[in-house]
Amino acid sequence: MSEINELYQQVILDHNLRPRNFKEIANASTHALGHNPLCGDRLTVFVSMDGDRITDIGFQGSGCAISKASASLMTTAVSGQTTEAAHELSALFRGMVTGDGEVDPDELGKLAVFSGVGEFPARVKCATLAWHTLDAALNWHDGVVSTENDEEQLG
Ligand code: ZN
């Protein structure tokens, strides 16, 4: 186990124990429920928008350490971003953990802590659940119905 991996594990443990933005937003602009039945992770992402910009974001739910830490880091990464930037980051993140495409983890800043998850296929959906749920919430807000709903996405 390299020092880098230990650092990454500490970040994930920290976000699992003290998740950021772990809150319901009562008058959110949009929200979506994500469910990963393979692991039992279930979370709701709440987004407040001002025009095209995410002004506040929170999540609630329960799940394993990976899913919770991923949701926590997701909220800190996209808060203040436009929906377009958030979708781009989501695609980059999912590309990194699934190994699709050539994604340089350095592009993802702190989110790179999940770059090793791809070695554990059963955990990939735990790590991507928050991002699928975010995409769903933002698409709904935009009035767009996605034709590419992944089967694990919404319950
Ligand atoms: Zn999980």
mmCIF file of C-alpha atoms and ligand atoms in Angstrom:
data_model
loop_
_atom_site.group_PDB
_atom_site.id
_atom_site.type_symbol
_atom_site.label_atom_id
_atom_site.label_comp_id
_atom_site.label_asym_id
_atom_site.label_seq_id
_atom_site.Cartn_x
_atom_site.Cartn_y
_atom_site.Cartn_z
ATOM 1 C CA MET A 1 0.000 0.000 0.000
ATOM 2 C CA SER A 2 1.642 3.235 -1.114
ATOM 3 C CA GLU A 3 1.591 6.482 0.830
ATOM 4 C CA ILE A 4 -0.667 7.965 -1.832
ATOM 5 C CA ASN A 5 -3.215 5.229 -1.289
ATOM 6 C CA GLU A 6 -3.087 5.757 2.462
ATOM 7 C CA LEU A 7 -3.713 9.445 1.965
ATOM 8 C CA TYR A 8 -6.626 8.635 -0.300
ATOM 9 C CA GLN A 9 -8.056 6.254 2.261
ATOM 10 C CA GLN A 10 -7.838 8.939 4.915
ATOM 11 C CA VAL A 11 -9.750 11.384 2.730
ATOM 12 C CA ILE A 12 -12.479 8.801 2.129
ATOM 13 C CA LEU A 13 -12.673 7.907 5.830
ATOM 14 C CA ASP A 14 -12.833 11.575 6.782
ATOM 15 C CA HIS A 15 -15.676 12.301 4.363
ATOM 16 C CA ASN A 16 -17.513 9.186 5.497
ATOM 17 C CA LEU A 17 -17.299 10.165 9.165
ATOM 18 C CA ARG A 18 -17.923 13.872 8.599
ATOM 19 C CA PRO A 19 -19.810 14.167 5.330
ATOM 20 C CA ARG A 20 -19.964 17.700 3.925
ATOM 21 C CA ASN A 21 -23.324 19.156 2.944
ATOM 22 C CA PHE A 22 -25.142 16.276 4.609
ATOM 23 C CA LYS A 23 -28.475 18.073 4.726
ATOM 24 C CA GLU A 24 -31.868 18.246 3.180
ATOM 25 C CA ILE A 25 -32.689 21.483 1.352
ATOM 26 C CA ALA A 26 -36.368 22.055 2.023
ATOM 27 C CA ASN A 27 -37.071 24.364 -0.925
ATOM 28 C CA ALA A 28 -34.522 22.914 -3.340
ATOM 29 C CA SER A 29 -34.933 23.681 -7.052
ATOM 30 C CA THR A 30 -34.587 20.016 -7.857
ATOM 31 C CA HIS A 31 -33.724 16.718 -6.271
ATOM 32 C CA ALA A 32 -33.318 13.086 -7.270
ATOM 33 C CA LEU A 33 -33.158 9.767 -5.502
ATOM 34 C CA GLY A 34 -30.364 7.356 -6.331
ATOM 35 C CA HIS A 35 -30.295 3.699 -5.409
ATOM 36 C CA ASN A 36 -27.559 1.124 -5.805
ATOM 37 C CA PRO A 37 -29.280 -2.184 -5.010
ATOM 38 C CA LEU A 38 -26.048 -4.156 -5.360
ATOM 39 C CA CYS A 39 -24.753 -2.594 -2.161
ATOM 40 C CA GLY A 40 -27.852 -1.064 -0.597
ATOM 41 C CA ASP A 41 -26.691 2.534 -1.011
ATOM 42 C CA ARG A 42 -29.549 4.991 -1.197
ATOM 43 C CA LEU A 43 -29.234 8.739 -1.338
ATOM 44 C CA THR A 44 -31.147 11.853 -2.253
ATOM 45 C CA VAL A 45 -29.369 14.835 -3.779
ATOM 46 C CA PHE A 46 -30.929 18.290 -3.346
ATOM 47 C CA VAL A 47 -29.873 21.199 -5.562
ATOM 48 C CA SER A 48 -30.710 24.877 -5.335
ATOM 49 C CA MET A 49 -30.192 26.768 -8.572
ATOM 50 C CA ASP A 50 -29.882 30.418 -9.495
ATOM 51 C CA GLY A 51 -30.387 30.368 -13.246
ATOM 52 C CA ASP A 52 -27.831 27.902 -14.518
ATOM 53 C CA ARG A 53 -25.663 27.925 -11.417
ATOM 54 C CA ILE A 54 -25.690 25.553 -8.440
ATOM 55 C CA THR A 55 -25.942 27.819 -5.413
ATOM 56 C CA ASP A 56 -26.460 25.140 -2.783
ATOM 57 C CA ILE A 57 -26.327 21.370 -2.730
ATOM 58 C CA GLY A 58 -26.941 18.754 -0.099
ATOM 59 C CA PHE A 59 -27.472 15.044 0.222
ATOM 60 C CA GLN A 60 -29.144 12.643 2.610
ATOM 61 C CA GLY A 61 -29.313 8.912 2.791
ATOM 62 C CA SER A 62 -27.414 5.885 3.903
ATOM 63 C CA GLY A 63 -24.867 3.630 2.368
ATOM 64 C CA CYS A 64 -21.347 2.335 2.524
ATOM 65 C CA ALA A 65 -18.294 4.493 3.190
ATOM 66 C CA ILE A 66 -17.431 4.805 -0.498
ATOM 67 C CA SER A 67 -20.889 5.994 -1.534
ATOM 68 C CA LYS A 68 -21.126 8.477 1.310
ATOM 69 C CA ALA A 69 -17.618 9.871 0.863
ATOM 70 C CA SER A 70 -18.206 10.139 -2.874
ATOM 71 C CA ALA A 71 -21.446 12.071 -2.335
ATOM 72 C CA SER A 72 -19.729 14.351 0.158
ATOM 73 C CA LEU A 73 -16.848 15.139 -2.199
ATOM 74 C CA MET A 74 -19.277 15.512 -5.112
ATOM 75 C CA THR A 75 -21.182 18.251 -3.286
ATOM 76 C CA THR A 76 -18.015 20.192 -2.500
ATOM 77 C CA ALA A 77 -16.811 19.832 -6.101
ATOM 78 C CA VAL A 78 -19.919 21.124 -7.881
ATOM 79 C CA SER A 79 -21.158 23.770 -5.442
ATOM 80 C CA GLY A 80 -21.060 27.116 -7.265
ATOM 81 C CA GLN A 81 -20.602 25.466 -10.680
ATOM 82 C CA THR A 82 -22.857 25.742 -13.714
ATOM 83 C CA THR A 83 -24.924 22.710 -14.678
ATOM 84 C CA GLU A 84 -22.736 22.268 -17.755
ATOM 85 C CA ALA A 85 -19.551 22.217 -15.663
ATOM 86 C CA ALA A 86 -21.180 19.796 -13.223
ATOM 87 C CA HIS A 87 -22.172 17.410 -16.029
ATOM 88 C CA GLU A 88 -18.638 17.589 -17.432
ATOM 89 C CA LEU A 89 -17.123 16.815 -14.053
ATOM 90 C CA SER A 90 -19.571 13.950 -13.636
ATOM 91 C CA ALA A 91 -18.531 12.464 -16.983
ATOM 92 C CA LEU A 92 -14.854 12.843 -16.100
ATOM 93 C CA PHE A 93 -15.359 11.243 -12.693
ATOM 94 C CA ARG A 94 -17.301 8.303 -14.097
ATOM 95 C CA GLY A 95 -14.683 7.912 -16.833
ATOM 96 C CA MET A 96 -11.955 7.792 -14.204
ATOM 97 C CA VAL A 97 -13.525 5.137 -11.982
ATOM 98 C CA THR A 98 -14.863 2.934 -14.781
ATOM 99 C CA GLY A 99 -11.695 3.241 -16.826
ATOM 100 C CA ASP A 100 -13.643 4.377 -19.899
ATOM 101 C CA GLY A 101 -11.627 6.859 -21.870
ATOM 102 C CA GLU A 102 -8.306 8.332 -20.930
ATOM 103 C CA VAL A 103 -8.976 10.414 -17.866
ATOM 104 C CA ASP A 104 -6.043 11.949 -16.058
ATOM 105 C CA PRO A 105 -6.884 11.844 -12.325
ATOM 106 C CA ASP A 106 -4.955 15.099 -11.916
ATOM 107 C CA GLU A 107 -7.790 16.850 -13.751
ATOM 108 C CA LEU A 108 -10.118 15.870 -10.940
ATOM 109 C CA GLY A 109 -8.319 17.379 -7.956
ATOM 110 C CA LYS A 110 -9.496 15.830 -4.691
ATOM 111 C CA LEU A 111 -11.879 13.546 -6.567
ATOM 112 C CA ALA A 112 -8.798 11.609 -7.671
ATOM 113 C CA VAL A 113 -9.002 9.775 -4.337
ATOM 114 C CA PHE A 114 -11.495 7.489 -6.084
ATOM 115 C CA SER A 115 -9.169 6.630 -8.960
ATOM 116 C CA GLY A 116 -8.309 3.296 -7.324
ATOM 117 C CA VAL A 117 -11.936 2.202 -7.048
ATOM 118 C CA GLY A 118 -11.830 0.796 -10.585
ATOM 119 C CA GLU A 119 -9.744 -2.079 -9.222
ATOM 120 C CA PHE A 120 -12.805 -3.166 -7.250
ATOM 121 C CA PRO A 121 -15.635 -3.517 -9.783
ATOM 122 C CA ALA A 122 -18.253 -4.079 -7.077
ATOM 123 C CA ARG A 123 -17.413 -0.645 -5.648
ATOM 124 C CA VAL A 124 -17.585 1.326 -8.883
ATOM 125 C CA LYS A 125 -21.339 1.823 -8.591
ATOM 126 C CA CYS A 126 -20.942 2.952 -4.988
ATOM 127 C CA ALA A 127 -18.550 5.676 -6.136
ATOM 128 C CA THR A 128 -20.622 6.795 -9.135
ATOM 129 C CA LEU A 129 -24.057 6.729 -7.473
ATOM 130 C CA ALA A 130 -23.913 10.331 -6.238
ATOM 131 C CA TRP A 131 -22.884 11.556 -9.685
ATOM 132 C CA HIS A 132 -25.635 9.637 -11.490
ATOM 133 C CA THR A 133 -28.079 11.104 -9.000
ATOM 134 C CA LEU A 134 -26.722 14.611 -9.512
ATOM 135 C CA ASP A 135 -27.030 14.241 -13.297
ATOM 136 C CA ALA A 136 -30.617 13.061 -12.889
ATOM 137 C CA ALA A 137 -31.502 16.007 -10.644
ATOM 138 C CA LEU A 138 -29.953 18.525 -13.050
ATOM 139 C CA ASN A 139 -31.524 16.937 -16.132
ATOM 140 C CA TRP A 140 -34.900 17.029 -14.515
ATOM 141 C CA HIS A 141 -34.387 20.688 -13.700
ATOM 142 C CA ASP A 142 -33.496 21.353 -17.332
ATOM 143 C CA GLY A 143 -36.629 19.536 -18.445
ATOM 144 C CA VAL A 144 -34.546 16.987 -20.295
ATOM 145 C CA VAL A 145 -35.483 13.331 -20.176
ATOM 146 C CA SER A 146 -32.344 11.277 -20.543
ATOM 147 C CA THR A 147 -32.427 8.274 -22.847
ATOM 148 C CA GLU A 148 -29.359 6.924 -21.176
ATOM 149 C CA ASN A 149 -30.618 6.037 -17.752
ATOM 150 C CA ASP A 150 -28.320 3.447 -16.335
ATOM 151 C CA GLU A 151 -30.204 0.587 -14.783
ATOM 152 C CA GLU A 152 -28.882 1.197 -11.285
ATOM 153 C CA GLN A 153 -29.845 4.818 -11.251
ATOM 154 C CA LEU A 154 -33.199 5.786 -9.874
ATOM 155 C CA GLY A 155 -35.501 4.041 -7.535
HETATM 156 ZN ZN ZN B 1 -21.870 0.951 -1.567
#
